[in-house]
Coordinates of C-alpha atoms in Angstrom, one line a residue:
Chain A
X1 CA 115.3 -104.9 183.3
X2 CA 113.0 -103.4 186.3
X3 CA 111.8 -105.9 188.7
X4 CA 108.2 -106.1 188.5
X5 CA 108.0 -105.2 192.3
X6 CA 107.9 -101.4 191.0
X7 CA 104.9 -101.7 189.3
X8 CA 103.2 -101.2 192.9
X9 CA 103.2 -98.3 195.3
X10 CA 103.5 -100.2 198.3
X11 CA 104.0 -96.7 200.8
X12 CA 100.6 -97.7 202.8
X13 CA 100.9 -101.3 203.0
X14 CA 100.0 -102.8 205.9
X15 CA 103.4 -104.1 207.1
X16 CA 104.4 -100.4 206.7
X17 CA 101.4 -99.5 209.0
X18 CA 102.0 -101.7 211.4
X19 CA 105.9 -100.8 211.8
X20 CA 105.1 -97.1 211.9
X21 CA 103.6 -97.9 215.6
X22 CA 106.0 -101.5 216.5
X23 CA 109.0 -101.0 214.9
X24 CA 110.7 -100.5 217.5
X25 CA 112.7 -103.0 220.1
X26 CA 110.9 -101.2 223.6
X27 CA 107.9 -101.0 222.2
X28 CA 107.4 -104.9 221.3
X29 CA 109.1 -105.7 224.7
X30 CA 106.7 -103.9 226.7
X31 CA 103.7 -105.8 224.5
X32 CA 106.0 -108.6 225.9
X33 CA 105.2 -107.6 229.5
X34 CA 101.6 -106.9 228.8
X35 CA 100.7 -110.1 227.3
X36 CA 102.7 -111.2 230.4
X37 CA 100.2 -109.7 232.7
X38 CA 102.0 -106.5 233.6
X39 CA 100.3 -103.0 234.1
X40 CA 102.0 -101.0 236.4
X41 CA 104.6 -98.4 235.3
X42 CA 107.1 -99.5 238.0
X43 CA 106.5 -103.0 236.8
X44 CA 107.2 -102.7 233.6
X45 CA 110.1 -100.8 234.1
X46 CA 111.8 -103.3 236.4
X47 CA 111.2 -105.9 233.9
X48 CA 112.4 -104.1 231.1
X49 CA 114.9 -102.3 233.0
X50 CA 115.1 -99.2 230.6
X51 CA 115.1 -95.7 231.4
X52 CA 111.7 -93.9 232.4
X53 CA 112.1 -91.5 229.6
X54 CA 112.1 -94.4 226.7
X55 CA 109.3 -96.3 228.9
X56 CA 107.1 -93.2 229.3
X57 CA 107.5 -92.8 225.1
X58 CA 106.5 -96.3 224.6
X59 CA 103.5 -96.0 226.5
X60 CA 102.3 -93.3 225.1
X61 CA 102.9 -94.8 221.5
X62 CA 100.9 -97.7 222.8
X63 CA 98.3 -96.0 224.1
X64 CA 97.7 -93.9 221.3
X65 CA 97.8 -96.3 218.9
X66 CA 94.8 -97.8 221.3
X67 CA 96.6 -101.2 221.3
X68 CA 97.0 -100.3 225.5
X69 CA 94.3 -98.3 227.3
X70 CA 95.0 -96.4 230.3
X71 CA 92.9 -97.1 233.5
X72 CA 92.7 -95.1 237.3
X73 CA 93.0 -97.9 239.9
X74 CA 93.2 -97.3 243.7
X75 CA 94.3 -99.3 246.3
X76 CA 92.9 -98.8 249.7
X77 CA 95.0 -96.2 251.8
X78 CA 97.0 -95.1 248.5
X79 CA 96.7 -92.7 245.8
X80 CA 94.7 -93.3 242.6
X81 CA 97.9 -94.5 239.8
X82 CA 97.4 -95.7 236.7
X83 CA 97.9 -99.0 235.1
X84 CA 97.8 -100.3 230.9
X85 CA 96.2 -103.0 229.9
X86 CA 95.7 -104.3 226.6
X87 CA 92.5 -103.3 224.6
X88 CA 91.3 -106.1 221.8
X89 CA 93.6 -104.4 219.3
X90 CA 96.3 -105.3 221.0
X91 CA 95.2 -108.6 222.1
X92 CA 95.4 -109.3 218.5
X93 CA 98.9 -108.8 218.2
X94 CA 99.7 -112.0 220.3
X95 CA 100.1 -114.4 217.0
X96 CA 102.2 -111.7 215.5
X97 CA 104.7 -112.2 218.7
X98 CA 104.0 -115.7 219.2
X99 CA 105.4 -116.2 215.4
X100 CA 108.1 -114.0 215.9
X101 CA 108.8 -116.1 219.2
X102 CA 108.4 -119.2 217.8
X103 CA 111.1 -118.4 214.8
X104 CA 113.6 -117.5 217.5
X105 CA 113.0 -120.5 219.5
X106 CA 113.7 -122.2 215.8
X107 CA 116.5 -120.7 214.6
X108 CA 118.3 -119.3 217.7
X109 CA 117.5 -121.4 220.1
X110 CA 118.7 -120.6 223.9
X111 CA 121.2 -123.1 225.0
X112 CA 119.0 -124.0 228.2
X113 CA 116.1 -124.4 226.4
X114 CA 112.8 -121.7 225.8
X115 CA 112.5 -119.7 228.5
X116 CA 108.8 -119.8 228.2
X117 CA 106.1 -122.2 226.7
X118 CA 102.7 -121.6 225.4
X119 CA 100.0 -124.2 225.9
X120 CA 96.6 -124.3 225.2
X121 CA 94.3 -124.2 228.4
X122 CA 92.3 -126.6 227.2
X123 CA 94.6 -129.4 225.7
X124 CA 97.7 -128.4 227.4
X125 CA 99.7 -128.7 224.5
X126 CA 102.1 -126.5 222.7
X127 CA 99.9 -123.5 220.5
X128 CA 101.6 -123.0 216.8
X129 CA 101.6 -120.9 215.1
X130 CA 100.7 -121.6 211.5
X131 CA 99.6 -120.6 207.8
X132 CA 96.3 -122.0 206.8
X133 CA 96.0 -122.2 203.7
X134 CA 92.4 -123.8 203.3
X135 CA 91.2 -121.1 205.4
X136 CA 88.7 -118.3 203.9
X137 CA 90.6 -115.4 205.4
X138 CA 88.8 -115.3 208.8
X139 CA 91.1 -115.8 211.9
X140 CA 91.0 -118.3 214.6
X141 CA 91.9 -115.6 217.2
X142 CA 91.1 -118.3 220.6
X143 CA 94.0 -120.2 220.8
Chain B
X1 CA 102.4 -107.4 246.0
X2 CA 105.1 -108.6 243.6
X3 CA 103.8 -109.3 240.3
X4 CA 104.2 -113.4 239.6
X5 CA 106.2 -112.0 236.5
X6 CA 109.3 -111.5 238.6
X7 CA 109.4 -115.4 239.2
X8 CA 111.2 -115.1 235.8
X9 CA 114.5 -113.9 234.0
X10 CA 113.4 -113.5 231.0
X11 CA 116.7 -111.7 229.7
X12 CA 117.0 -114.7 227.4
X13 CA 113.7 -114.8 225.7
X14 CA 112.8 -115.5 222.1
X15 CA 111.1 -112.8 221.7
X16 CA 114.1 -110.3 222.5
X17 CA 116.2 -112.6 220.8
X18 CA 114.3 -112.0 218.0
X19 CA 114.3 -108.6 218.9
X20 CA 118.1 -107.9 218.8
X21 CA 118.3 -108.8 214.9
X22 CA 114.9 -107.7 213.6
X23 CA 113.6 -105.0 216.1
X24 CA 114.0 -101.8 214.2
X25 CA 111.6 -100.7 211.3
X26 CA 114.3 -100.0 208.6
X27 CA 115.2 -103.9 209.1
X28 CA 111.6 -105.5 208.6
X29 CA 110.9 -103.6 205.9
X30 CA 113.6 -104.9 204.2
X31 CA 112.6 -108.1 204.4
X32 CA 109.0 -107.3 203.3
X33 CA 111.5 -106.3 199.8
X34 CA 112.6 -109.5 200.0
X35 CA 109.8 -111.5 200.4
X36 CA 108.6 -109.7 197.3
X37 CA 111.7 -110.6 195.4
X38 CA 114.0 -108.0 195.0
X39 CA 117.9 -108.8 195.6
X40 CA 119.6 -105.5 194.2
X41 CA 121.1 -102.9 196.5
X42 CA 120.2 -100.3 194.0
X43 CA 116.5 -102.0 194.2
X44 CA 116.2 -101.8 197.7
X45 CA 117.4 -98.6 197.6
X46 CA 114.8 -97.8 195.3
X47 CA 111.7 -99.2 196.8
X48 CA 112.6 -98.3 200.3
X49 CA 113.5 -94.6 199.8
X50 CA 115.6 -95.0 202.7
X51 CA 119.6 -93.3 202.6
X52 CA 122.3 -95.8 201.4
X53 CA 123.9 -95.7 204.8
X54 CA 121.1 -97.1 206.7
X55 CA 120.3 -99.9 203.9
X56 CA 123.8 -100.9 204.0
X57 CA 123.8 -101.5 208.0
X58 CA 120.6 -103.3 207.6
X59 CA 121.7 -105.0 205.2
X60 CA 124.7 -105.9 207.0
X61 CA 122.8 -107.3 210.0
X62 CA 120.4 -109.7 208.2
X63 CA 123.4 -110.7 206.2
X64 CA 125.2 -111.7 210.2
X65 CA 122.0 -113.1 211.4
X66 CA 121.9 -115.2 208.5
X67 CA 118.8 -113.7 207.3
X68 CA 119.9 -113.0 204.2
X69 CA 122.6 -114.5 202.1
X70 CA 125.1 -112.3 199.5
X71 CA 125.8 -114.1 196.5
X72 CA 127.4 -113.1 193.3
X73 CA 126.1 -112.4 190.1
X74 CA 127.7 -110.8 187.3
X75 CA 125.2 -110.4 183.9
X76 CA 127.0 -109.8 180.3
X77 CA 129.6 -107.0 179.7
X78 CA 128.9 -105.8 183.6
X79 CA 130.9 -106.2 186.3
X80 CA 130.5 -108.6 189.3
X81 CA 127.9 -107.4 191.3
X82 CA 126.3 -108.9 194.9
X83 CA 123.0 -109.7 195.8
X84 CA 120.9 -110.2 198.5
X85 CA 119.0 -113.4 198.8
X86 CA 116.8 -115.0 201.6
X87 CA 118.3 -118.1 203.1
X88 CA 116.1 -121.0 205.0
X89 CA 115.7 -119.2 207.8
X90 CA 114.5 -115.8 206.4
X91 CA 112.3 -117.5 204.5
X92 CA 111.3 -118.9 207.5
X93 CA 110.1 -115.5 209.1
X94 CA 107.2 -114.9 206.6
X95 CA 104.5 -116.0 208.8
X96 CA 105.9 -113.7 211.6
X97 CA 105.6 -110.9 208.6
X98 CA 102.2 -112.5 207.3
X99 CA 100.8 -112.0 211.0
X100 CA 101.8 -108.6 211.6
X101 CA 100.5 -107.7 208.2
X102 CA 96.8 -109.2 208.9
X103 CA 96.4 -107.7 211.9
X104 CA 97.4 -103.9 211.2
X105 CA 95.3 -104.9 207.9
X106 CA 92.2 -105.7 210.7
X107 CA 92.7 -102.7 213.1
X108 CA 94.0 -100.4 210.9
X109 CA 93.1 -100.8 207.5
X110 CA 94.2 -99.0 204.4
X111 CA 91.1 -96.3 203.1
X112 CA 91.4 -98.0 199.5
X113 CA 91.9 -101.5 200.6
X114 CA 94.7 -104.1 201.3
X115 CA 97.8 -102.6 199.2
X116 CA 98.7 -107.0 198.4
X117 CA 96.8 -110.3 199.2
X118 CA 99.0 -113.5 199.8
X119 CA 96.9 -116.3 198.2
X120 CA 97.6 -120.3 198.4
X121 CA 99.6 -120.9 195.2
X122 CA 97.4 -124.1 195.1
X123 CA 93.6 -122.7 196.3
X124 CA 93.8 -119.5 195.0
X125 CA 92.5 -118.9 198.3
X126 CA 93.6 -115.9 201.0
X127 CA 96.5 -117.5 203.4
X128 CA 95.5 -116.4 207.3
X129 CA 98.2 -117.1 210.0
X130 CA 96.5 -118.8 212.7
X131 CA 96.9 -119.9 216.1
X132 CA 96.5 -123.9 216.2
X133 CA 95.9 -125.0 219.5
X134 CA 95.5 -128.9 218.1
X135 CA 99.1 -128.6 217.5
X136 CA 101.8 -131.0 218.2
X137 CA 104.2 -128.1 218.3
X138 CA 105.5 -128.8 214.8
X139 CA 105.2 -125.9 212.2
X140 CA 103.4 -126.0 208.7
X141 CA 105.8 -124.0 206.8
X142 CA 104.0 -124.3 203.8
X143 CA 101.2 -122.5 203.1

């Protein structure tokens, strides 16, 4: 008996869409940075300690997916370099990681404890991620 | 100046935990199968137009992770056969999925329209993964 799953074409759903840009180990670890507070290339590759080569891919994968934006900055005395930061897209993705995060910390969790905590600025307590299922479809993106 | 990042290791994240099992494409969208209930090799197979060998690795690693669970099943006149099943803690990563769906559904949305809408069994209402910053830490796993 087919399962009923094949009564759909699911080819452009939207976890598809979103894979065809994170799917990728590097490229969510340099989100990692980001969100972090990284933007400098040097930075991010002595954090992620990869090669160039895969870091300068990433990037541009990032960047053209406009989840980082490129930006000239210039220090006094130095040459104008170039750092990423996140645009608004790519804010967005920080529930996506934080639920990913969070699942790890549940499941495999480090034997000295999470490495790193995320608490509101206001309350100072632990953010969760949830599902809401009273909510109309809108998201509470100011956590 | 050095970045404040560098105070950190964070080698041992959750998020590269997570990472290591689930960071490749091939492997989420498998799960996305899951999630929508199919359990057959030749099923998977099937929807994911993907080669054999790469389903069976990624098979083989959410199986180790414990991810997914083979059981056996054998219907009339056919021989044994194995299936794939979602244990606890696959289950567990739908609102990781959920996220990442919404927000390539927000940024990037389909020209004819969400592909699937996960609605509250109870509400008949859409489901939105939030950030709750009124959190006690604890997780609401069911939506």
């Amino acid at each position: 008996m087919e399962h009923p799953r094949f009564l759909y074409d699911l080819e452009h759903c939207s976890i598809r869409r979103a894979l065809d840009v994170l799917g990728e180990k590097w490229t969510l670890l340099v989100l990692r940075e980001a969100f972090y507070g990284l933007s400098r290339f040097d930075d991010f590759a002595r954090a992620l300690g990869c090669g160039c080569g895969v870091l300068s891919a990433r990037l541009k994968t990032l960047t053209e997916a406009n989840i980082l934006e490129r930006r000239e900055y210039k220090e006094p005395d130095q040459r104008a370099r170039t750092e990423y930061r996140l645009t608004d897209k790519g804010r967005d993705l920080f529930p996506a990681i934080l639920a990913l995060s969070q699942w790890s910390e549940r499941w495999m969790p480090p034997p000295e404890g999470p490495v790193a905590r995320v608490l509101s600025r206001k309350s100072g307590r632990p953010v969760a991620v949830v599902s809401d299922r009273r909510s109309d479809g809108r998201i509470a993106r100011d956590a």
